[in-house]
Every structure is written in structure tokens, then in C-alpha cells.
CSV table of C-alpha atoms and ligand atoms in Angstrom, one decimal:
chain,number,residue,atom,x,y,z
A,1,MET,CA,0.0,0.0,0.0
A,2,ASN,CA,1.5,3.3,-1.1
A,3,LEU,CA,-0.2,6.3,0.5
A,4,ILE,CA,0.2,10.1,0.2
A,5,LEU,CA,-1.0,12.1,3.3
A,6,MET,CA,-1.6,15.8,2.4
A,7,GLY,CA,-2.7,18.8,4.3
A,8,PRO,CA,-1.4,22.1,5.7
A,9,PRO,CA,1.3,22.3,8.3
A,10,GLY,CA,-0.2,21.3,11.7
A,11,ALA,CA,-3.1,19.3,10.2
A,12,GLY,CA,-1.8,16.2,11.9
A,13,LYS,CA,-0.1,14.5,8.9
A,14,GLY,CA,3.0,13.5,11.0
A,15,THR,CA,1.1,12.2,13.9
A,16,GLN,CA,-1.3,10.2,11.8
A,17,ALA,CA,1.5,8.9,9.5
A,18,ARG,CA,3.3,7.6,12.6
A,19,ARG,CA,0.2,5.7,13.7
A,20,ILE,CA,-0.5,4.3,10.2
A,21,ALA,CA,3.1,3.2,10.0
A,22,GLU,CA,2.7,1.3,13.2
A,23,ARG,CA,-0.6,-0.3,12.4
A,24,TYR,CA,0.2,-1.3,8.8
A,25,ASN,CA,3.9,-1.9,9.3
A,26,ILE,CA,5.0,0.3,6.4
A,27,PRO,CA,7.5,3.2,6.8
A,28,GLN,CA,6.6,6.9,7.1
A,29,LEU,CA,8.6,8.9,4.7
A,30,SER,CA,8.6,12.5,6.0
A,31,THR,CA,10.7,14.9,3.9
A,32,GLY,CA,10.5,17.4,6.8
A,33,ASP,CA,12.1,14.8,9.2
A,34,MET,CA,14.7,13.8,6.7
A,35,LEU,CA,15.7,17.4,6.0
A,36,ARG,CA,15.9,18.2,9.7
A,37,ALA,CA,18.1,15.2,10.2
A,38,ALA,CA,20.3,16.4,7.2
A,39,VAL,CA,20.5,19.9,8.7
A,40,LYS,CA,21.5,18.5,12.1
A,41,ALA,CA,24.1,16.3,10.6
A,42,GLY,CA,25.5,19.2,8.5
A,43,THR,CA,25.4,17.2,5.2
A,44,SER,CA,25.5,19.0,1.9
A,45,VAL,CA,21.7,18.6,1.5
A,46,GLY,CA,21.3,20.0,5.0
A,47,LEU,CA,23.4,23.0,4.2
A,48,ARG,CA,21.4,23.7,1.0
A,49,ALA,CA,18.1,23.2,2.7
A,50,LYS,CA,18.7,25.2,6.0
A,51,ALA,CA,17.9,28.7,5.0
A,52,ALA,CA,14.6,27.8,3.2
A,53,MET,CA,13.5,25.8,6.2
A,54,GLU,CA,14.3,28.5,8.7
A,55,SER,CA,12.2,31.0,6.8
A,56,GLY,CA,9.3,28.6,6.3
A,57,GLY,CA,9.8,28.5,2.5
A,58,LEU,CA,10.2,25.4,0.4
A,59,VAL,CA,13.4,23.6,-0.2
A,60,THR,CA,14.1,23.2,-4.0
A,61,ASP,CA,12.3,20.4,-5.9
A,62,ASP,CA,15.6,18.7,-7.0
A,63,ILE,CA,16.7,18.2,-3.4
A,64,VAL,CA,13.4,16.6,-2.1
A,65,VAL,CA,12.8,14.7,-5.3
A,66,GLY,CA,16.3,13.2,-5.0
A,67,ILE,CA,15.7,12.3,-1.3
A,68,ILE,CA,12.4,10.5,-2.1
A,69,ALA,CA,13.8,8.7,-5.2
A,70,ASP,CA,16.6,7.3,-3.0
A,71,ARG,CA,14.3,6.4,-0.1
A,72,ILE,CA,11.6,4.6,-2.0
A,73,GLY,CA,14.2,2.3,-3.4
A,74,GLU,CA,15.2,1.0,0.0
A,75,ALA,CA,14.2,-2.5,1.1
A,76,ASP,CA,11.7,-1.4,3.8
A,77,CYS,CA,9.6,0.3,1.2
A,78,ALA,CA,9.0,-2.9,-0.8
A,79,HIS,CA,5.6,-3.5,0.7
A,80,GLY,CA,4.5,0.1,0.8
A,81,PHE,CA,5.2,3.6,2.2
A,82,ILE,CA,3.5,6.7,3.6
A,83,LEU,CA,4.5,10.0,2.0
A,84,ASP,CA,4.2,12.7,4.6
A,85,GLY,CA,5.0,16.2,3.4
A,86,PHE,CA,5.8,15.2,-0.2
A,87,PRO,CA,4.8,16.1,-2.9
A,88,ARG,CA,4.5,19.8,-2.0
A,89,THR,CA,4.5,21.3,-5.5
A,90,VAL,CA,3.0,20.3,-8.8
A,91,ALA,CA,6.5,19.7,-10.1
A,92,GLN,CA,7.2,17.3,-7.2
A,93,ALA,CA,4.0,15.4,-8.0
A,94,THR,CA,4.9,15.1,-11.6
A,95,ALA,CA,8.4,13.8,-10.7
A,96,LEU,CA,6.8,11.3,-8.3
A,97,ASP,CA,4.6,10.0,-11.1
A,98,GLY,CA,7.7,9.5,-13.2
A,99,MET,CA,9.7,7.6,-10.6
A,100,LEU,CA,6.7,5.4,-9.7
A,101,THR,CA,6.1,4.5,-13.3
A,102,GLU,CA,9.7,3.7,-13.8
A,103,ARG,CA,9.6,1.2,-10.9
A,104,GLY,CA,6.2,-0.3,-11.8
A,105,LEU,CA,4.6,1.2,-8.7
A,106,LYS,CA,1.5,3.3,-8.1
A,107,ILE,CA,-0.2,5.4,-5.4
A,108,ASP,CA,-3.2,3.6,-3.8
A,109,HIS,CA,-4.6,6.5,-1.7
A,110,VAL,CA,-4.2,10.2,-1.5
A,111,ILE,CA,-5.8,11.6,1.7
A,112,ASP,CA,-6.0,15.3,2.4
A,113,ILE,CA,-6.4,16.2,6.1
A,114,THR,CA,-8.1,19.7,6.1
A,115,ALA,CA,-8.0,22.2,9.0
A,116,ASP,CA,-8.9,25.8,9.8
A,117,THR,CA,-5.9,28.3,9.3
A,118,GLU,CA,-6.2,30.1,12.7
A,119,ALA,CA,-6.5,26.8,14.5
A,120,LEU,CA,-3.3,25.7,12.8
A,121,VAL,CA,-1.4,28.7,14.1
A,122,THR,CA,-2.5,27.9,17.7
A,123,ARG,CA,-1.8,24.2,17.3
A,124,ILE,CA,1.7,24.6,15.8
A,125,THR,CA,3.0,27.4,18.0
A,126,GLY,CA,2.2,25.3,21.2
A,127,ARG,CA,3.6,22.0,20.1
A,128,SER,CA,6.7,20.2,21.3
A,129,THR,CA,8.1,16.7,20.7
A,130,CYS,CA,10.1,14.2,22.7
A,131,SER,CA,13.6,14.1,21.4
A,132,LEU,CA,13.9,10.4,22.1
A,133,CYS,CA,10.6,8.7,21.2
A,134,GLY,CA,8.9,11.4,19.1
A,135,GLU,CA,5.7,11.6,21.2
A,136,GLY,CA,4.0,14.9,20.6
A,137,TYR,CA,2.8,17.4,23.3
A,138,HIS,CA,1.0,20.7,23.3
A,139,ALA,CA,1.2,23.7,25.7
A,140,VAL,CA,-2.6,23.9,26.0
A,141,TYR,CA,-4.1,20.6,24.7
A,142,LYS,CA,-1.6,18.0,25.9
A,143,LYS,CA,0.7,19.1,28.6
A,144,PRO,CA,3.3,16.7,29.9
A,145,ALA,CA,3.0,15.7,33.6
A,146,VAL,CA,6.4,17.4,34.2
A,147,ALA,CA,7.2,20.5,32.1
A,148,GLY,CA,9.8,19.8,29.4
A,149,GLU,CA,9.8,16.0,30.1
A,150,CYS,CA,8.2,13.2,28.2
A,151,ASP,CA,5.6,11.1,30.0
A,152,LYS,CA,6.5,8.0,28.1
A,153,CYS,CA,10.2,7.8,28.3
A,154,ASP,CA,13.3,9.7,29.7
A,155,GLY,CA,13.4,12.1,26.8
A,156,THR,CA,13.3,15.9,27.0
A,157,LEU,CA,10.8,17.9,24.9
A,158,THR,CA,12.1,20.0,22.0
A,159,THR,CA,10.4,22.7,19.9
A,160,ARG,CA,11.0,23.1,16.2
A,161,ALA,CA,12.9,26.2,15.2
A,162,ASP,CA,10.2,26.9,12.5
A,163,ASP,CA,7.3,26.6,14.9
A,164,ASN,CA,7.2,30.3,15.8
A,165,GLU,CA,4.3,32.4,14.7
A,166,GLU,CA,6.0,34.4,11.9
A,167,THR,CA,7.4,31.4,10.3
A,168,VAL,CA,4.2,29.4,10.7
A,169,ARG,CA,2.2,32.1,8.9
A,170,ASN,CA,4.8,32.0,6.1
A,171,ARG,CA,4.5,28.2,5.9
A,172,LEU,CA,0.7,28.5,5.7
A,173,THR,CA,1.0,31.1,2.9
A,174,VAL,CA,3.4,28.9,1.0
A,175,TYR,CA,1.0,25.9,1.5
A,176,HIS,CA,-1.9,27.8,0.0
A,177,GLN,CA,0.2,29.1,-2.9
A,178,GLN,CA,2.3,26.1,-3.9
A,179,THR,CA,0.9,23.0,-2.2
A,180,ALA,CA,-2.9,23.4,-2.4
A,181,PRO,CA,-2.6,23.2,-6.3
A,182,VAL,CA,-1.2,19.6,-5.9
A,183,ILE,CA,-4.7,18.6,-4.7
A,184,GLU,CA,-6.0,19.2,-8.2
A,185,HIS,CA,-3.2,16.9,-9.5
A,186,TYR,CA,-4.8,14.0,-7.6
A,187,ARG,CA,-8.5,15.0,-7.2
A,188,ASN,CA,-9.9,13.3,-10.2
A,189,GLY,CA,-7.9,10.1,-10.1
A,190,GLY,CA,-10.5,8.2,-8.0
A,191,LYS,CA,-8.0,7.7,-5.1
A,192,PHE,CA,-8.5,11.1,-3.5
A,193,LYS,CA,-10.3,11.5,-0.1
A,194,THR,CA,-10.6,14.3,2.4
A,195,ILE,CA,-10.8,14.0,6.2
A,196,ASP,CA,-11.6,16.8,8.6
A,197,GLY,CA,-8.5,17.3,10.6
A,198,MET,CA,-10.3,19.5,13.2
A,199,GLU,CA,-11.8,16.4,14.7
A,200,ALA,CA,-10.1,14.6,17.6
A,201,MET,CA,-6.9,12.7,16.7
A,202,ASP,CA,-8.4,9.3,17.4
A,203,SER,CA,-11.4,10.0,15.2
A,204,VAL,CA,-9.2,11.2,12.4
A,205,PHE,CA,-7.2,7.9,12.7
A,206,GLU,CA,-10.3,5.8,12.7
A,207,LYS,CA,-11.5,7.5,9.5
A,208,LEU,CA,-8.1,7.0,7.9
A,209,CYS,CA,-8.1,3.3,8.8
A,210,ALA,CA,-11.7,3.0,7.3
A,211,ILE,CA,-10.4,4.3,4.0
A,212,LEU,CA,-7.2,2.2,4.1
A,213,GLY,CA,-9.1,-1.0,5.1
B,301,AMP,P1,7.4,19.7,7.6
B,301,AMP,O1,8.1,19.0,8.7
B,301,AMP,O2,6.7,18.8,6.7
B,301,AMP,O3,6.5,20.8,8.2
B,301,AMP,O4,8.6,20.4,6.8
B,301,AMP,C1,9.5,21.4,7.4
B,301,AMP,C2,10.1,22.2,6.3
B,301,AMP,O5,10.9,21.3,5.5
B,301,AMP,C3,9.2,22.9,5.4
B,301,AMP,O6,8.7,24.1,5.9
B,301,AMP,C4,10.1,23.1,4.1
B,301,AMP,O7,11.0,24.1,4.3
B,301,AMP,C5,10.9,21.8,4.1
B,301,AMP,N1,10.2,20.7,3.3
B,301,AMP,C6,9.7,19.5,3.8
B,301,AMP,N2,9.2,18.8,2.8
B,301,AMP,C7,9.3,19.5,1.7
B,301,AMP,C8,9.0,19.3,0.3
B,301,AMP,N3,8.3,18.2,-0.1
B,301,AMP,N4,9.4,20.3,-0.6
B,301,AMP,C9,10.0,21.4,-0.2
B,301,AMP,N5,10.4,21.7,1.1
B,301,AMP,C10,10.0,20.7,2.0
């Protein structure tokens, strides 16, 4: 099963992709996570991506297309994968079509998680993540028992550098201008579905599973 999860920043793609990955035993391919790891490791990709990520803009298509082309060729993708945060431009979607055709693969589901823009700003600016296990927290909706510490493991909570309000608003503008048109690329293919991401996380997950079967 090859799946694309779409939706604006903060809609819950990452959280839902992690849960789907666990339930269906297929890897979550998050270009955001891969780029953050590259920036942290100081690789050439990381150095080229850093400025765009800090401003909330998009990293160039050639970089992310290259990352995904390499990644879907790895052994753990043989039985499927979840694309989380890719494709984000029509050019990326077209490049993805090409690389899938070349490998005799296809996308089975494209699911768009929708959400209200102002709610997204509140959601994103309050969020933090455990640096060890990846569990997500929120300053208002899901506080940890001890401030700055994960409830599930010994990890400390970190906040993404691009989760400040100014950058978040830029990311949302970029989403509406460059990523929303990607929906049109998939809308008429018969594989496209929409889920309301304003609902509770568990309810969104149930609806996703109902679509995936
Ligand atoms: P995310 O974790 O998906 O919110 O991505 C964080 C940042 O990484 C974005 O704001 C972009 O700067 C960059 N990024 C992630 N995925 C892509 C992509 N498919 N195309 C271009 N830039 C991306």
C-alpha cells in the first residue's frame, strides 16, 4: 500500500502517519524529518536546505525529489510507504509520477487532512516533541506531567525552530500558494479522499483506517 498524506502544516499528517506506519507496518517517509536530520548532521543537502526551512519557505524540488527517489528504493519500502509532506509542489507530484512508473509502482490512496488556518497557528506554536521517542505534546491541549519532560520515556521535549508564529504564517501562505494546487493533480484520479483534521486525533485515525481498510 502506497499512500500520500496531504494537508497544511499542523493538520496532523506527521502524527497520523506515525500511527498508520505502526498499524500497517510500512515506513513513514517524512521529507521534513529527513531534511531536519540532514541539517542537524551538516550534510551538503542540509546546508542547501537550511535557509529555506528556517524562513518557512520550500526547499528546492531537485533536493526533495532526490531524497524521495533514493528512499523509496530502500528495502523497507518494498511493501508500501506513507509519504508525509511530499509532494508539496505540482513539479514534485509530476516527478513522483515518473519515478513510480519507472519502478512499476502506483499510489493507492491520496488523503487530504483539512484544517482551519487560525486553529493551525495555535496548534503549531504550542507544540513540542520528545527528542527520544517522538511523542507529541502541546502547551494547551496535551501538557506533559512534568514541564519539558516526556511522559512515556526519559526524553526531553524540544520545539522546532520553524514553529514560531511568523514562520508558521509564512509556511501557511506557502502551502496555499504552492501545495494546495497539488490537490488538483490528484483530485480526479478516484483515489483522493478528504478528512476533517479539526476532529479529535483518534477520530481522524479511525477514518483513515476505514479508508485504508
Ligand atoms: P514539515 O516537517 O513537513 O513541516 O517540513 C518542514 C520544512 O521542510 C518545510 O517548511 C520546508 O522548508 C521543508 N520541506 C519539507 N518537505 C518539503 C517538500 N516536499 N518540498 C520542499 N520543502 C520541504
